[in-house]
Short mmCIF file of C-alpha atoms in Angstrom, two decimals:
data_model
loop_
_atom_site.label_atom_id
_atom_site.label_comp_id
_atom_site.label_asym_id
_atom_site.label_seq_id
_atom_site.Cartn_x
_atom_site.Cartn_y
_atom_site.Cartn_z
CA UNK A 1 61.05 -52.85 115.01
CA UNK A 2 61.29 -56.58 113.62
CA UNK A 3 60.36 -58.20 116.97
CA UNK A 4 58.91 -61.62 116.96
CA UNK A 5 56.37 -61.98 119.41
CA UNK A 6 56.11 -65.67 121.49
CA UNK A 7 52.93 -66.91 122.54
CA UNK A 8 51.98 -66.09 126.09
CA UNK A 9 49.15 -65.25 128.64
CA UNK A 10 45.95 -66.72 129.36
CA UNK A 11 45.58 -68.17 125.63
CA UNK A 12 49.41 -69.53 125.35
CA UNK A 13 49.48 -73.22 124.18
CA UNK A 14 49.11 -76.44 127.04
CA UNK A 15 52.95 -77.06 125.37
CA UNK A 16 54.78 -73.81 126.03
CA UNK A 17 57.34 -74.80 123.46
CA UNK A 18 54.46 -74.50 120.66
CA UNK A 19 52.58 -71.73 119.56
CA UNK A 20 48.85 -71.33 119.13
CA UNK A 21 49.08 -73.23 115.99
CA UNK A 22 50.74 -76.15 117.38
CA UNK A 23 54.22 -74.92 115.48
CA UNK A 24 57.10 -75.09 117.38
CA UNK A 25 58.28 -71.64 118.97
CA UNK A 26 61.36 -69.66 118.03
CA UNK A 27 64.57 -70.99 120.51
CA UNK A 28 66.05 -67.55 119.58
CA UNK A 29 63.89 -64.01 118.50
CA UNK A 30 65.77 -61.11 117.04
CA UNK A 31 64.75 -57.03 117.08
CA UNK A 32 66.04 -54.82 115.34
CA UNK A 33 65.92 -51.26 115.95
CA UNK A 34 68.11 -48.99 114.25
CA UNK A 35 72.04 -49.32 115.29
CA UNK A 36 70.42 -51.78 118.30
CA UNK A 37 69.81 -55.44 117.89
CA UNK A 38 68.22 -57.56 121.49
CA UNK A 39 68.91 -61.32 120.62
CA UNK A 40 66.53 -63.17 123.46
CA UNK A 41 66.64 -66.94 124.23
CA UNK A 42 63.09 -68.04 124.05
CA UNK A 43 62.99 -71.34 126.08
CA UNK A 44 61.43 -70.09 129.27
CA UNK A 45 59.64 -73.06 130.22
CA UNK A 46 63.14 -74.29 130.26
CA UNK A 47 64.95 -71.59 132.17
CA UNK A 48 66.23 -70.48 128.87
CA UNK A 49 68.18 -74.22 129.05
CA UNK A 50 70.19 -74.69 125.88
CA UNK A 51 69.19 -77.58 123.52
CA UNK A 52 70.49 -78.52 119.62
CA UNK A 53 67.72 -76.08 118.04
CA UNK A 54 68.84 -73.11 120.12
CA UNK A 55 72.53 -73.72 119.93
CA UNK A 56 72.62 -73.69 116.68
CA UNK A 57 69.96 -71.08 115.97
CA UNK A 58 72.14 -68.62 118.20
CA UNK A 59 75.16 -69.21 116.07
CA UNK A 60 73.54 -68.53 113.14
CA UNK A 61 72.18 -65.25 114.48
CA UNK A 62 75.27 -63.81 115.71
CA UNK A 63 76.74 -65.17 112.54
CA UNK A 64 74.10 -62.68 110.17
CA UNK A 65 74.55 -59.41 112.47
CA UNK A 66 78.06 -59.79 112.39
CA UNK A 67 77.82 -58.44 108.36
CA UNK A 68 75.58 -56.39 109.22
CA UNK A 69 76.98 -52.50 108.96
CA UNK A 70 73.73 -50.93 110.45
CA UNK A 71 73.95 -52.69 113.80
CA UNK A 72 77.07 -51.59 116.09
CA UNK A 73 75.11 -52.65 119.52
CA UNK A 74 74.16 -56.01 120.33
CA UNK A 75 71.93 -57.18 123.61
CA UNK A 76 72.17 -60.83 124.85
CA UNK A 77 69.37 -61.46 127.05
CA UNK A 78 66.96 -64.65 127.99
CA UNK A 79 62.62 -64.32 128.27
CA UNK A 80 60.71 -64.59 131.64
CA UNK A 81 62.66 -64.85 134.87
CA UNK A 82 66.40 -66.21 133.80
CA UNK A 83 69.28 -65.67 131.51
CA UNK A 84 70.39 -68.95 130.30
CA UNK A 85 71.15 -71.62 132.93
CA UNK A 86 73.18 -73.54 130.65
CA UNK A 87 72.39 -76.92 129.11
CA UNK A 88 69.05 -78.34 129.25
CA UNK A 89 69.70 -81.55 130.94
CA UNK A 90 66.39 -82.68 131.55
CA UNK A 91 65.71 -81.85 128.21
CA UNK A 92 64.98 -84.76 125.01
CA UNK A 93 68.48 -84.14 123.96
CA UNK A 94 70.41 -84.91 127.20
CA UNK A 95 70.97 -88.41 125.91
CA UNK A 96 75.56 -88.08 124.89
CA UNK A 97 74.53 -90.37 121.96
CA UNK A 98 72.44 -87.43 120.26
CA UNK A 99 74.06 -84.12 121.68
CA UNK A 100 77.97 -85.30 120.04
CA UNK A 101 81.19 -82.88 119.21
CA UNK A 102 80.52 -83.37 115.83
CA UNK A 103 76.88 -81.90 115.92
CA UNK A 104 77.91 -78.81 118.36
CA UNK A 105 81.10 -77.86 116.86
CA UNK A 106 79.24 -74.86 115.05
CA UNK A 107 77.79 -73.68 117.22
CA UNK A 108 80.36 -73.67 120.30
CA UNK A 109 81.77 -71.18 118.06
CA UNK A 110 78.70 -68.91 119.42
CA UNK A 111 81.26 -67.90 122.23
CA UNK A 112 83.59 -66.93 119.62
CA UNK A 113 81.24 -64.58 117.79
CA UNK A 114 79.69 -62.50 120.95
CA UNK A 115 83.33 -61.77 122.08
CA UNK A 116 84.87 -61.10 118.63
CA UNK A 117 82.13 -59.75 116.19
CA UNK A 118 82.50 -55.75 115.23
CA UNK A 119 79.70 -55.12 117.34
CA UNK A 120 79.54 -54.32 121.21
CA UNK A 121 77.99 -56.88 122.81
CA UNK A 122 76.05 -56.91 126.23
CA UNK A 123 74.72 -59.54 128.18
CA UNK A 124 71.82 -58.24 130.38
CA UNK A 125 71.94 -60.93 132.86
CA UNK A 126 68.21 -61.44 134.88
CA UNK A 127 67.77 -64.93 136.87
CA UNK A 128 70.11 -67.73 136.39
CA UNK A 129 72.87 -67.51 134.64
CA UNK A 130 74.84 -70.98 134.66
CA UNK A 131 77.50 -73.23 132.42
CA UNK A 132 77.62 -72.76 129.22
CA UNK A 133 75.37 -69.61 129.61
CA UNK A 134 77.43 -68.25 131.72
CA UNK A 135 80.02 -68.40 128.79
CA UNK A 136 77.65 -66.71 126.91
CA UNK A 137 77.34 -64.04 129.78
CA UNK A 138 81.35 -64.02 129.94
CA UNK A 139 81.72 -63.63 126.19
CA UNK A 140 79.80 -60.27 125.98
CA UNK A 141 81.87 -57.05 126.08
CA UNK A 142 79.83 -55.44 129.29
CA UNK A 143 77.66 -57.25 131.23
CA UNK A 144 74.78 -56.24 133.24
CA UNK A 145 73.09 -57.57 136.08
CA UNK A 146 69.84 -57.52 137.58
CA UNK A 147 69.47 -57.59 141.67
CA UNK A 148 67.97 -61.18 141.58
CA UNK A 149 70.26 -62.46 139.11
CA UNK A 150 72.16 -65.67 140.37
CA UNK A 151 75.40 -67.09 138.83
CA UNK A 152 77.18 -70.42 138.94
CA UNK A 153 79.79 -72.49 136.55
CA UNK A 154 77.78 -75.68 137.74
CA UNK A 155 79.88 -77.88 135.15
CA UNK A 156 81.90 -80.03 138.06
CA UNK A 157 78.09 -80.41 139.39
CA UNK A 158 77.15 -82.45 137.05
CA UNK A 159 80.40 -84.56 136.56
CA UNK A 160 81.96 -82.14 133.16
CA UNK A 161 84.69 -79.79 132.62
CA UNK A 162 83.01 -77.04 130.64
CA UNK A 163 82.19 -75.89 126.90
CA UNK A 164 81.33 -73.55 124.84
CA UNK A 165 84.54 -71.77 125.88
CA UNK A 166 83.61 -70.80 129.61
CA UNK A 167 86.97 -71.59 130.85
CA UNK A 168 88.86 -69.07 128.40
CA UNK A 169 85.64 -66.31 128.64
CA UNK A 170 84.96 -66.71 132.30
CA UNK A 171 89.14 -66.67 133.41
CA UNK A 172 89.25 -63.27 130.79
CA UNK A 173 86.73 -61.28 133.00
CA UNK A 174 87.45 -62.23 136.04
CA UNK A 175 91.07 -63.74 135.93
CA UNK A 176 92.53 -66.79 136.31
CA UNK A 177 92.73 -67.39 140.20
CA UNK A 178 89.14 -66.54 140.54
CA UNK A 179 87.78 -68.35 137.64
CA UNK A 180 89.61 -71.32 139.21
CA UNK A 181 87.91 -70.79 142.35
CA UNK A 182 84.39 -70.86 140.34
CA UNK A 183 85.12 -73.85 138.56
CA UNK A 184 86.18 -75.94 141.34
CA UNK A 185 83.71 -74.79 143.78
CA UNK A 186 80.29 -73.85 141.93
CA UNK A 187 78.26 -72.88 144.62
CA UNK A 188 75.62 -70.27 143.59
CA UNK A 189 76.51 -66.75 144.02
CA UNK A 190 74.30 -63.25 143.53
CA UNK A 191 74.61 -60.11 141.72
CA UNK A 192 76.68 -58.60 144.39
CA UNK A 193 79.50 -61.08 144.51
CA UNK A 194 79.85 -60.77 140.78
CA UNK A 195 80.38 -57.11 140.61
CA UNK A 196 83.09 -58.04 143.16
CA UNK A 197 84.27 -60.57 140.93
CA UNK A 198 84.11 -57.93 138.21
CA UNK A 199 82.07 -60.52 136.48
CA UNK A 200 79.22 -57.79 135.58
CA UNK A 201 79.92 -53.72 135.95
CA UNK A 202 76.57 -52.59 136.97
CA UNK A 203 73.54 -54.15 138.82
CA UNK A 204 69.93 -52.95 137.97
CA UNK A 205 66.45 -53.39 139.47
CA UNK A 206 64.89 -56.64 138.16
CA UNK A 207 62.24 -54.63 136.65
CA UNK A 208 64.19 -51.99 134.80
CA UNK A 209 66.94 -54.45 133.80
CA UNK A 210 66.71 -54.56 130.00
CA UNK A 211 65.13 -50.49 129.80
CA UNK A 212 68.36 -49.57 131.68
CA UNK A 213 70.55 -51.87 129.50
CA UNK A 214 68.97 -50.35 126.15
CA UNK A 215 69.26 -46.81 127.89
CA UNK A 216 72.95 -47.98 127.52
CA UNK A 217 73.25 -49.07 124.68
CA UNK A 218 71.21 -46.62 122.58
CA UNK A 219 74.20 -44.13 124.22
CA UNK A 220 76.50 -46.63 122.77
CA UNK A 221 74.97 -46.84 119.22
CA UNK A 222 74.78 -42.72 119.29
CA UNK A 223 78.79 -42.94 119.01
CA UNK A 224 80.90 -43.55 116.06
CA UNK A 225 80.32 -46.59 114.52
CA UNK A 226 83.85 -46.73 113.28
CA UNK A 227 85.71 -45.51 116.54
CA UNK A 228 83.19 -48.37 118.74
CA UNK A 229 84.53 -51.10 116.35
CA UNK A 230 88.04 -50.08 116.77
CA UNK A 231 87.94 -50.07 120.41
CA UNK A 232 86.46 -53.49 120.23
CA UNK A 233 89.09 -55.04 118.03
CA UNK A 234 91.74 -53.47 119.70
CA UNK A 235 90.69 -55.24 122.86
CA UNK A 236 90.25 -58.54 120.89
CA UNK A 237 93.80 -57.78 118.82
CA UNK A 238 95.40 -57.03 122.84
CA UNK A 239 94.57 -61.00 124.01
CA UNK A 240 97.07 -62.16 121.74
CA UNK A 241 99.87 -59.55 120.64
CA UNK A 242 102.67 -58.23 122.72
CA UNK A 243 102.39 -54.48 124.09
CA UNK A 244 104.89 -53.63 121.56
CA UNK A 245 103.10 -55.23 118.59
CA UNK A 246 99.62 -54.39 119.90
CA UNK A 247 100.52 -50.34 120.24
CA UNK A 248 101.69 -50.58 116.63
CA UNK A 249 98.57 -51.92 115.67
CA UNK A 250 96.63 -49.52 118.03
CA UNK A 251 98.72 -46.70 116.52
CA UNK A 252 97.77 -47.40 113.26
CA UNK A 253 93.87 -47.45 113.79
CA UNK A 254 94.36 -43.96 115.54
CA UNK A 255 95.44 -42.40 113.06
CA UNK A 256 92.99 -43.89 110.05
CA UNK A 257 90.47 -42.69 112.53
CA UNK A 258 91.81 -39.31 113.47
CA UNK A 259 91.43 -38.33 109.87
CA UNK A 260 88.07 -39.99 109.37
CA UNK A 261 85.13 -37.77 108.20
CA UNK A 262 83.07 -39.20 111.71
CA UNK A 263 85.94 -38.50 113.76
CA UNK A 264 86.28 -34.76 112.73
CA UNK A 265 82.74 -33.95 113.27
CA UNK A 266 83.10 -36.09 116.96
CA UNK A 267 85.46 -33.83 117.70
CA UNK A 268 84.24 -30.47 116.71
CA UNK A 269 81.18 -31.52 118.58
CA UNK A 270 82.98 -32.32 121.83
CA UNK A 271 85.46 -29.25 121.59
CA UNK A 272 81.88 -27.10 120.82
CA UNK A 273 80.82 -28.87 124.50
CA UNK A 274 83.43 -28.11 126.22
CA UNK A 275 83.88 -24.44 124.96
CA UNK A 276 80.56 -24.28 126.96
CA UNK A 277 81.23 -25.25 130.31
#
């Protein structure tokens, strides 16, 4: 595995965004593991809170596994107790003179990458999950929750309309009278309520959150690489085509894969299963 390890424990640094040698910590650690990549925000101290460095540092991550052929699973998740609670406004860079358009562009483009890249992506969702990272959360293909995860758009709390593409991401899972609803009224809500808002599919133990959601995905990776990146852009290809364009399109991916070396052996595999039961 090519995990990056943070400091932490009795001999972590008085700053806990330095390491023991005083350098700053990595915003954003990658591992790799086969098919399976877990991208963690690494701002705990901060509730995972976004600032420049991280921003940028995720868009630059997703921006390197999307070439990358040998990864078709992707896990979005945040260290210690939360997800991502959005911006760090306490943070150096609250200041609107420093954090501008200009300097974010990039990266807003984050958004873009988790819901459009070749890979699947999954947000596993522990603690608070808020603004802009809960466009992160929205972006992701599946989305899973743990039991003490909390949720909120919080933009209108803090006198803004929303970024990094929450709007668009958030109204896509949920739909648009209910994203309404969360953007003009963002109280807090639980892991419950967002399985009801079909905001996240499944809700796991705090504890076994990210084993359960690697459990998952490791089944994921097991499939065809191809077939997993066809079903992806077909559901990116479906937000913008009519049904009649889109099941041309969808047709036309069938077929490449129905005569695909993978897909022969998938299905001799599956008929061999069933001829069992």
């Amino acid at each position: 595995m090519g995990a990056i390890k943070a400091a932490s424990g009795p001999e972590a640094p008085e700053n806990p965004e330095q390491n023991g040698t005083g350098e700053k910590m990595k915003s954003v650690l990658v591992d790799i593991d086969g098919p399976l990549a877990t991208i963690t925000m690494n701002r705990p101290e901060r509730r995972n809170g976004m600032d420049l460095d991280m921003v940028h540092a995720m868009h630059d991550t997703l921006a390197t596994l999307a070439t990358r052929r040998d990864v078709t699973v992707v896990i979005l998740t945040g260290a210690g107790d939360h997800f991502c609670v959005g911006a760090d406004i306490g943070g150096t860079e609250a200041d609107p003179e420093a954090v501008t358009h200009r300097r974010l562009a990039p990266a807003y483009h984050s958004t873009t990458l988790l819901h459009t890249m070749p890979q699947v992506t999954i947000a596993a969702i522990g603690g608070g999950c808020a603004g802009a990272g809960l466009g992160w959360a929205a972006a992701c293909d599946l989305r899973f929750a743990s039991d003490r995860a909390r949720f909120s758009t919080a933009f209108l709390n803090v006198g803004v309309a929303g970024d990094m593409g929450a709007a668009w991401v958030v109204q896509q899972a949920v739909g648009p009278a209910r994203a309404r609803e969360l953007f003009l009224f963002p109280e807090k809500f639980g892991a419950e309520d967002a399985l009801r808002f079909h905001l996240v599919t499944r809700i796991f133990p705090a504890a076994t959150l990210l084993q359960e959601s690697r459990a998952l995905a490791l089944q994921l990776a097991g499939r065809s690489a191809y077939a997993l990146e066809a079903i992806k852009a077909n559901f990116v290809a479906a937000e913008r085509l009519s049904l009649e364009d889109f099941i041309e399109l969808e047709g036309a991916r069938h077929m490449h894969l129905i005569g695909s070396r993978e897909s022969t052996a998938a299905f001799e595999a599956f008929a061999g299963r069933a001829g069992t039961v």
